Every structure is written in structure tokens, then in C-alpha cells.
Amino acid sequence: MKTIRIRLLWHPQPQFAGYLIAEHEGLGLDAGVDIRCVPLDFAKGPIAAVLDGDVSFAVASPAHMMESGRADELVFLLTIQQASSLVYPARRSLGIERPRDLAGRRLGVWPGREDLELTWMLYRAGLAPDDYERVAVNDTVSAMLDGKVDCAQMTTYHEIHHLEHAAGTLDDFIIFRAADYGASLLKDGLVARRDFVEANPEATQSVVNAVLAGWTKAFHDLDAAISLTVRLRPDMTRLEQEGQLAEIRALALAGATLSEGLGYPDPRHMEQALRAVAEIEGHAAPADPDLVDTRFWAAAPEAVRSRVW
């Protein structure tokens, strides 16, 4: 039995329901892999954990790969969410009505270099990276409410709801979305180190199969998925967890999922991230970066990569 550790981007919650089901229902055991999900560590990001060999896989994005500066050592294996889940609220009462109004402002970002989409959106809106200050904070909602930042990155399925609840209303907030500027980037996917995949193709296939099976079950049996995540994350209400899983499901059952199948690692997401870096840095994006590996997704059972939802 081979123990496989998958690093999450946050604490166990519905955002990772498929991975958690794969672990707690032992979906890889018959194939010889024991999947263990590892929660976030603010001291080390998911890509760094993979590159250092702390874990075999990480829930991460093409943007994370680009921001690591070592993307050539990594491969992108699965995409669950097929669209960006990020939003950027800012207070209208501070005179902010458009992205250019963020010049000279403090922007809250998560630690570990996870702001490529924000940088690209603002670049396309006419702001250079040194036109504003990035402030790394673990809790972007509190930073916004305490006035430590003037704008902050949040997800549609978690932080923005906490902001609305804490503020009472979102009436004073303008919500910027990168998609409105052609700068949308995928947030979550499954990433591994290239040399691990090459040395362990059978284990990699078993993990891909188990993760897809976990997500298939999560999206077909929402109650079972929520029962698990409520047990793992009792500090979140069941209603909050149900809402989060519903939003993750909507993000996942779109785009390439409907044309190719659940989990398809659409190369267009990688091309978009490469385009972002190239545009910001002022050079041409590589034509064929070879950073997406579709073999394992294609070899997974058809029953766990359905196009029909």
C-alpha cells in the first residue's frame, strides 16, 4: 500500500469534497494507494510542498505553477472547477468605482503568491504592478472590514459571503471580476511533480481515478458529501456548507466538463495563465509549454468523467 498525500488550499471543506471522499471512503485502496488530504500550511504554499516532496499532489492552479518560477518541473493533471471563482470587492465610499481607482491603494492578497489573476486584471485596466501595494493576509475579510486594505481577493463560495454577513450588506462594495477584463484564470486543479508522475504512473492513475470517483459521488449525492464535510469542519454551519458545495458544483459542471467530461484538464486554462505572465512581463507566451498531461484523465473510467449532468 502506497500512502499518497494531497495538499489542499485550505481547511477541509466542501471546496474539496471529492478529494475528501476519496480519502475517507478509501477509493484508492483497491488499487494500492491510501489517499491522505493535508490542510493548508501558511508557512509553505501547495506548489512549494509538491516541489519539496512534502506531498505527492496538490490542489493548485496553472497560475500557481506560473508563479512558482519552476513550472517546467510540474504537470497539471485534472481540472475540477472550470471557471474562476475569484472576486475583488472594494468600497465605493472610498471613491473606488473602477480598477484604475485602485492606484495607490492597499490590496489584500493571500500569502504564497496567489495573485496572478488580480495582477493581470489590473494590468489590463491600465495599472502596473508597482502602482498599488499588495498586503499578504490570511483573512482577507477581516482585513477589509478593519480598513487594513481597500480591496481584497475573495472566492464566490466562501469569503464574499462572510463579508456580506459581517457588513450586513454589500451595497457599499463594488465587485470587480477578472472575466470582465478578459483576465479570468482558473483557481483549482490537481498538480504533481513531473518526475513523480513519470516514476509512478500506476499510482498517479489510481489517484486520478479515485479523485474523479470522489467528485462524481459528491455531485450526485450532495447529502453524503455534506455529511462528511460537516464532520470534518464542524465550525461551519450545514447551511453554509451546502451553499458552498452548490457553488463548487456550478463552477465544475460548466465549460469543458460539458464538452469533454468531468475533470478534463483543458489546456486552454494553462494557455491563459501563460498569456497572463507574458503580457505582464512583455514577452511572447511559449507555443507548446507541455505543462498539461491529459493521459491519466483519458485513461480513467468513463463513469467518473461524465459529460452529462
C-alpha positions as a Python dict, from the first residue, in 0.01 Angstrom:
ca = {
    (1, 'M'): (0, 0, 0),
    (2, 'K'): (138, 339, -103),
    (3, 'T'): (38, 645, 101),
    (4, 'I'): (-33, 945, -123),
    (5, 'R'): (-63, 1290, 31),
    (6, 'I'): (-266, 1561, -144),
    (7, 'R'): (-214, 1915, -18),
    (8, 'L'): (-529, 2128, -4),
    (9, 'L'): (-552, 2505, -49),
    (10, 'W'): (-747, 2550, 273),
    (11, 'H'): (-901, 2355, 560),
    (12, 'P'): (-1119, 2052, 477),
    (13, 'Q'): (-1449, 2187, 348),
    (14, 'P'): (-1693, 2131, 57),
    (15, 'Q'): (-1450, 2307, -179),
    (16, 'F'): (-1251, 1979, -163),
    (17, 'A'): (-1540, 1734, -125),
    (18, 'G'): (-1422, 1498, -399),
    (19, 'Y'): (-1073, 1470, -254),
    (20, 'L'): (-1211, 1418, 96),
    (21, 'I'): (-1448, 1144, -20),
    (22, 'A'): (-1157, 974, -200),
    (23, 'E'): (-967, 976, 129),
    (24, 'H'): (-1235, 885, 380),
    (25, 'E'): (-1406, 621, 166),
    (26, 'G'): (-1073, 468, 70),
    (27, 'L'): (-1143, 495, -301),
    (28, 'G'): (-782, 420, -393),
    (29, 'L'): (-726, 127, -158),
    (30, 'D'): (-822, -144, -409),
    (31, 'A'): (-557, -2, -642),
    (32, 'G'): (-294, 7, -370),
    (33, 'V'): (-299, 378, -277),
    (34, 'D'): (-405, 526, 56),
    (35, 'I'): (-501, 889, -10),
    (36, 'R'): (-448, 1142, 268),
    (37, 'C'): (-559, 1506, 234),
    (38, 'V'): (-333, 1760, 402),
    (39, 'P'): (-480, 2101, 501),
    (40, 'L'): (-318, 2434, 428),
    (41, 'D'): (6, 2549, 584),
    (42, 'F'): (57, 2925, 571),
    (43, 'A'): (431, 2871, 604),
    (44, 'K'): (451, 2685, 273),
    (45, 'G'): (221, 2702, -30),
    (46, 'P'): (86, 2396, -214),
    (47, 'I'): (329, 2413, -506),
    (48, 'A'): (628, 2453, -276),
    (49, 'A'): (507, 2149, -81),
    (50, 'V'): (498, 1945, -403),
    (51, 'L'): (835, 2069, -525),
    (52, 'D'): (995, 1994, -187),
    (53, 'G'): (850, 1644, -183),
    (54, 'D'): (636, 1702, 126),
    (55, 'V'): (333, 1579, -69),
    (56, 'S'): (285, 1397, -399),
    (57, 'F'): (-3, 1610, -529),
    (58, 'A'): (-155, 1949, -459),
    (59, 'V'): (-481, 2122, -529),
    (60, 'A'): (-344, 2418, -720),
    (61, 'S'): (-385, 2612, -1043),
    (62, 'P'): (-196, 2699, -1360),
    (63, 'A'): (-139, 3041, -1204),
    (64, 'H'): (23, 2877, -900),
    (65, 'M'): (250, 2687, -1136),
    (66, 'M'): (350, 3004, -1321),
    (67, 'E'): (410, 3199, -1000),
    (68, 'S'): (643, 2928, -866),
    (69, 'G'): (904, 3002, -1132),
    (70, 'R'): (950, 2625, -1170),
    (71, 'A'): (651, 2532, -1382),
    (72, 'D'): (864, 2311, -1607),
    (73, 'E'): (906, 2069, -1312),
    (74, 'L'): (529, 2028, -1274),
    (75, 'V'): (233, 1883, -1462),
    (76, 'F'): (-135, 1975, -1448),
    (77, 'L'): (-348, 1659, -1433),
    (78, 'L'): (-710, 1749, -1356),
    (79, 'T'): (-942, 2047, -1359),
    (80, 'I'): (-1249, 2030, -1137),
    (81, 'Q'): (-1368, 2393, -1134),
    (82, 'Q'): (-1379, 2505, -1495),
    (83, 'A'): (-1409, 2879, -1425),
    (84, 'S'): (-1253, 3134, -1193),
    (85, 'S'): (-1416, 3163, -852),
    (86, 'L'): (-1239, 3485, -756),
    (87, 'V'): (-1391, 3828, -697),
    (88, 'Y'): (-1238, 4152, -573),
    (89, 'P'): (-1465, 4375, -360),
    (90, 'A'): (-1372, 4737, -288),
    (91, 'R'): (-1559, 5012, -103),
    (92, 'R'): (-1745, 5267, -311),
    (93, 'S'): (-1735, 5506, -13),
    (94, 'L'): (-1359, 5531, -68),
    (95, 'G'): (-1420, 5663, -418),
    (96, 'I'): (-1345, 5332, -590),
    (97, 'E'): (-1565, 5272, -895),
    (98, 'R'): (-1324, 5115, -1146),
    (99, 'P'): (-999, 4920, -1127),
    (100, 'R'): (-790, 5227, -1209),
    (101, 'D'): (-914, 5380, -883),
    (102, 'L'): (-703, 5120, -701),
    (103, 'A'): (-386, 5313, -790),
    (104, 'G'): (-200, 5390, -468),
    (105, 'R'): (-429, 5160, -269),
    (106, 'R'): (-357, 4861, -46),
    (107, 'L'): (-484, 4532, -186),
    (108, 'G'): (-531, 4224, 32),
    (109, 'V'): (-399, 3901, -117),
    (110, 'W'): (-348, 3555, 30),
    (111, 'P'): (5, 3455, 130),
    (112, 'G'): (211, 3240, -104),
    (113, 'R'): (186, 3432, -433),
    (114, 'E'): (-168, 3367, -547),
    (115, 'D'): (-249, 3695, -719),
    (116, 'L'): (-168, 3648, -1088),
    (117, 'E'): (-531, 3696, -1191),
    (118, 'L'): (-557, 4019, -989),
    (119, 'T'): (-230, 4148, -1134),
    (120, 'W'): (-342, 4069, -1489),
    (121, 'M'): (-685, 4225, -1443),
    (122, 'L'): (-532, 4547, -1312),
    (123, 'Y'): (-265, 4545, -1583),
    (124, 'R'): (-538, 4526, -1847),
    (125, 'A'): (-718, 4808, -1668),
    (126, 'G'): (-406, 5025, -1702),
    (127, 'L'): (-222, 4970, -1372),
    (128, 'A'): (136, 4843, -1349),
    (129, 'P'): (222, 4605, -1060),
    (130, 'D'): (404, 4885, -874),
    (131, 'D'): (104, 5120, -892),
    (132, 'Y'): (-50, 4960, -583),
    (133, 'E'): (60, 4777, -270),
    (134, 'R'): (-5, 4409, -211),
    (135, 'V'): (-69, 4316, 153),
    (136, 'A'): (-47, 3944, 232),
    (137, 'V'): (-317, 3849, 485),
    (138, 'N'): (-461, 3515, 589),
    (139, 'D'): (-810, 3659, 640),
    (140, 'T'): (-899, 3900, 360),
    (141, 'V'): (-1247, 3961, 502),
    (142, 'S'): (-1119, 4090, 836),
    (143, 'A'): (-853, 4296, 662),
    (144, 'M'): (-1121, 4462, 452),
    (145, 'L'): (-1357, 4527, 742),
    (146, 'D'): (-1076, 4662, 963),
    (147, 'G'): (-967, 4907, 693),
    (148, 'K'): (-624, 4747, 654),
    (149, 'V'): (-683, 4707, 279),
    (150, 'D'): (-900, 4889, 26),
    (151, 'C'): (-971, 4587, -194),
    (152, 'A'): (-917, 4215, -141),
    (153, 'Q'): (-933, 3885, -325),
    (154, 'M'): (-1214, 3654, -220),
    (155, 'T'): (-1397, 3350, -353),
    (156, 'T'): (-1760, 3341, -461),
    (157, 'Y'): (-1824, 3036, -245),
    (158, 'H'): (-1663, 3145, 83),
    (159, 'E'): (-1515, 3485, 171),
    (160, 'I'): (-1763, 3706, -15),
    (161, 'H'): (-2049, 3553, 186),
    (162, 'H'): (-1861, 3616, 511),
    (163, 'L'): (-1808, 3977, 403),
    (164, 'E'): (-2177, 4023, 330),
    (165, 'H'): (-2277, 3868, 663),
    (166, 'A'): (-2028, 4076, 863),
    (167, 'A'): (-2103, 4403, 683),
    (168, 'G'): (-2478, 4341, 676),
    (169, 'T'): (-2495, 4426, 306),
    (170, 'L'): (-2274, 4451, 1),
    (171, 'D'): (-2434, 4780, -109),
    (172, 'D'): (-2115, 4979, -38),
    (173, 'F'): (-1898, 4734, -229),
    (174, 'I'): (-1822, 4728, -597),
    (175, 'I'): (-1726, 4375, -701),
    (176, 'F'): (-1454, 4350, -965),
    (177, 'R'): (-1435, 4031, -1172),
    (178, 'A'): (-1137, 3943, -1389),
    (179, 'A'): (-1365, 3793, -1655),
    (180, 'D'): (-1493, 4145, -1730),
    (181, 'Y'): (-1139, 4232, -1845),
    (182, 'G'): (-1061, 3908, -2027),
    (183, 'A'): (-823, 3817, -1744),
    (184, 'S'): (-1002, 3526, -1579),
    (185, 'L'): (-778, 3243, -1451),
    (186, 'L'): (-867, 2903, -1314),
    (187, 'K'): (-826, 2859, -936),
    (188, 'D'): (-829, 2485, -852),
    (189, 'G'): (-688, 2174, -1021),
    (190, 'L'): (-463, 1878, -946),
    (191, 'V'): (-89, 1928, -985),
    (192, 'A'): (206, 1690, -939),
    (193, 'R'): (579, 1697, -991),
    (194, 'R'): (673, 1573, -1336),
    (195, 'D'): (938, 1330, -1215),
    (196, 'F'): (694, 1175, -965),
    (197, 'V'): (438, 1111, -1239),
    (198, 'E'): (698, 960, -1469),
    (199, 'A'): (831, 733, -1193),
    (200, 'N'): (487, 637, -1056),
    (201, 'P'): (239, 615, -1346),
    (202, 'E'): (24, 345, -1183),
    (203, 'A'): (-9, 534, -855),
    (204, 'T'): (-84, 853, -1045),
    (205, 'Q'): (-360, 679, -1241),
    (206, 'S'): (-505, 535, -921),
    (207, 'V'): (-515, 881, -761),
    (208, 'V'): (-677, 1038, -1067),
    (209, 'N'): (-938, 759, -1078),
    (210, 'A'): (-1012, 794, -705),
    (211, 'V'): (-1037, 1173, -715),
    (212, 'L'): (-1273, 1165, -1013),
    (213, 'A'): (-1481, 898, -840),
    (214, 'G'): (-1493, 1115, -530),
    (215, 'W'): (-1614, 1419, -719),
    (216, 'T'): (-1866, 1213, -915),
    (217, 'K'): (-2014, 1093, -587),
    (218, 'A'): (-2003, 1442, -435),
    (219, 'F'): (-2201, 1591, -724),
    (220, 'H'): (-2453, 1305, -740),
    (221, 'D'): (-2502, 1262, -366),
    (222, 'L'): (-2482, 1607, -211),
    (223, 'D'): (-2616, 1490, 126),
    (224, 'A'): (-2343, 1230, 166),
    (225, 'A'): (-2076, 1482, 74),
    (226, 'I'): (-2210, 1737, 321),
    (227, 'S'): (-2238, 1478, 598),
    (228, 'L'): (-1866, 1414, 558),
    (229, 'T'): (-1757, 1778, 541),
    (230, 'V'): (-1977, 1877, 837),
    (231, 'R'): (-1797, 1614, 1042),
    (232, 'L'): (-1457, 1738, 925),
    (233, 'R'): (-1537, 2108, 955),
    (234, 'P'): (-1787, 2148, 1243),
    (235, 'D'): (-1712, 2520, 1278),
    (236, 'M'): (-1904, 2584, 953),
    (237, 'T'): (-2284, 2560, 960),
    (238, 'R'): (-2451, 2295, 749),
    (239, 'L'): (-2632, 2568, 555),
    (240, 'E'): (-2301, 2737, 476),
    (241, 'Q'): (-2151, 2408, 364),
    (242, 'E'): (-2450, 2325, 145),
    (243, 'G'): (-2421, 2663, -23),
    (244, 'Q'): (-2050, 2619, -81),
    (245, 'L'): (-2088, 2276, -240),
    (246, 'A'): (-2368, 2404, -463),
    (247, 'E'): (-2142, 2682, -590),
    (248, 'I'): (-1849, 2446, -643),
    (249, 'R'): (-2079, 2216, -839),
    (250, 'A'): (-2189, 2505, -1061),
    (251, 'L'): (-1826, 2604, -1125),
    (252, 'A'): (-1736, 2243, -1208),
    (253, 'L'): (-2030, 2146, -1426),
    (254, 'A'): (-1955, 2403, -1693),
    (255, 'G'): (-1715, 2464, -1980),
    (256, 'A'): (-1500, 2166, -2073),
    (257, 'T'): (-1685, 1938, -1829),
    (258, 'L'): (-1989, 1954, -2057),
    (259, 'S'): (-1794, 1909, -2379),
    (260, 'E'): (-1520, 1666, -2267),
    (261, 'G'): (-1613, 1533, -1925),
    (262, 'L'): (-1564, 1586, -1551),
    (263, 'G'): (-1209, 1673, -1457),
    (264, 'Y'): (-1081, 1738, -1810),
    (265, 'P'): (-756, 1936, -1774),
    (266, 'D'): (-840, 2182, -2050),
    (267, 'P'): (-511, 2313, -2194),
    (268, 'R'): (-679, 2648, -2255),
    (269, 'H'): (-656, 2722, -1883),
    (270, 'M'): (-279, 2680, -1897),
    (271, 'E'): (-258, 2888, -2214),
    (272, 'Q'): (-449, 3165, -2035),
    (273, 'A'): (-207, 3163, -1741),
    (274, 'L'): (91, 3170, -1977),
    (275, 'R'): (-68, 3459, -2165),
    (276, 'A'): (-110, 3648, -1837),
    (277, 'V'): (257, 3615, -1745),
    (278, 'A'): (372, 3701, -2097),
    (279, 'E'): (152, 4010, -2120),
    (280, 'I'): (253, 4142, -1780),
    (281, 'E'): (623, 4077, -1842),
    (282, 'G'): (614, 4199, -2201),
    (283, 'H'): (714, 3890, -2396),
    (284, 'A'): (552, 3624, -2612),
    (285, 'A'): (393, 3321, -2449),
    (286, 'P'): (551, 2983, -2536),
    (287, 'A'): (360, 2799, -2808),
    (288, 'D'): (374, 2449, -2654),
    (289, 'P'): (478, 2454, -2288),
    (290, 'D'): (393, 2084, -2230),
    (291, 'L'): (259, 2154, -1882),
    (292, 'V'): (-73, 1970, -1914),
    (293, 'D'): (-89, 1590, -1911),
    (294, 'T'): (-427, 1455, -2024),
    (295, 'R'): (-323, 1087, -2038),
    (296, 'F'): (-439, 993, -1690),
    (297, 'W'): (-771, 1170, -1722),
    (298, 'A'): (-830, 999, -2059),
    (299, 'A'): (-747, 658, -1909),
    (300, 'A'): (-988, 697, -1617),
    (301, 'P'): (-1317, 503, -1630),
    (302, 'E'): (-1582, 676, -1839),
    (303, 'A'): (-1825, 650, -1550),
    (304, 'V'): (-1624, 904, -1347),
    (305, 'R'): (-1568, 1159, -1624),
    (306, 'S'): (-1921, 1210, -1743),
    (307, 'R'): (-2033, 1498, -1966),
    (308, 'V'): (-2399, 1457, -1874),
    (309, 'W'): (-2519, 1631, -1558),
}
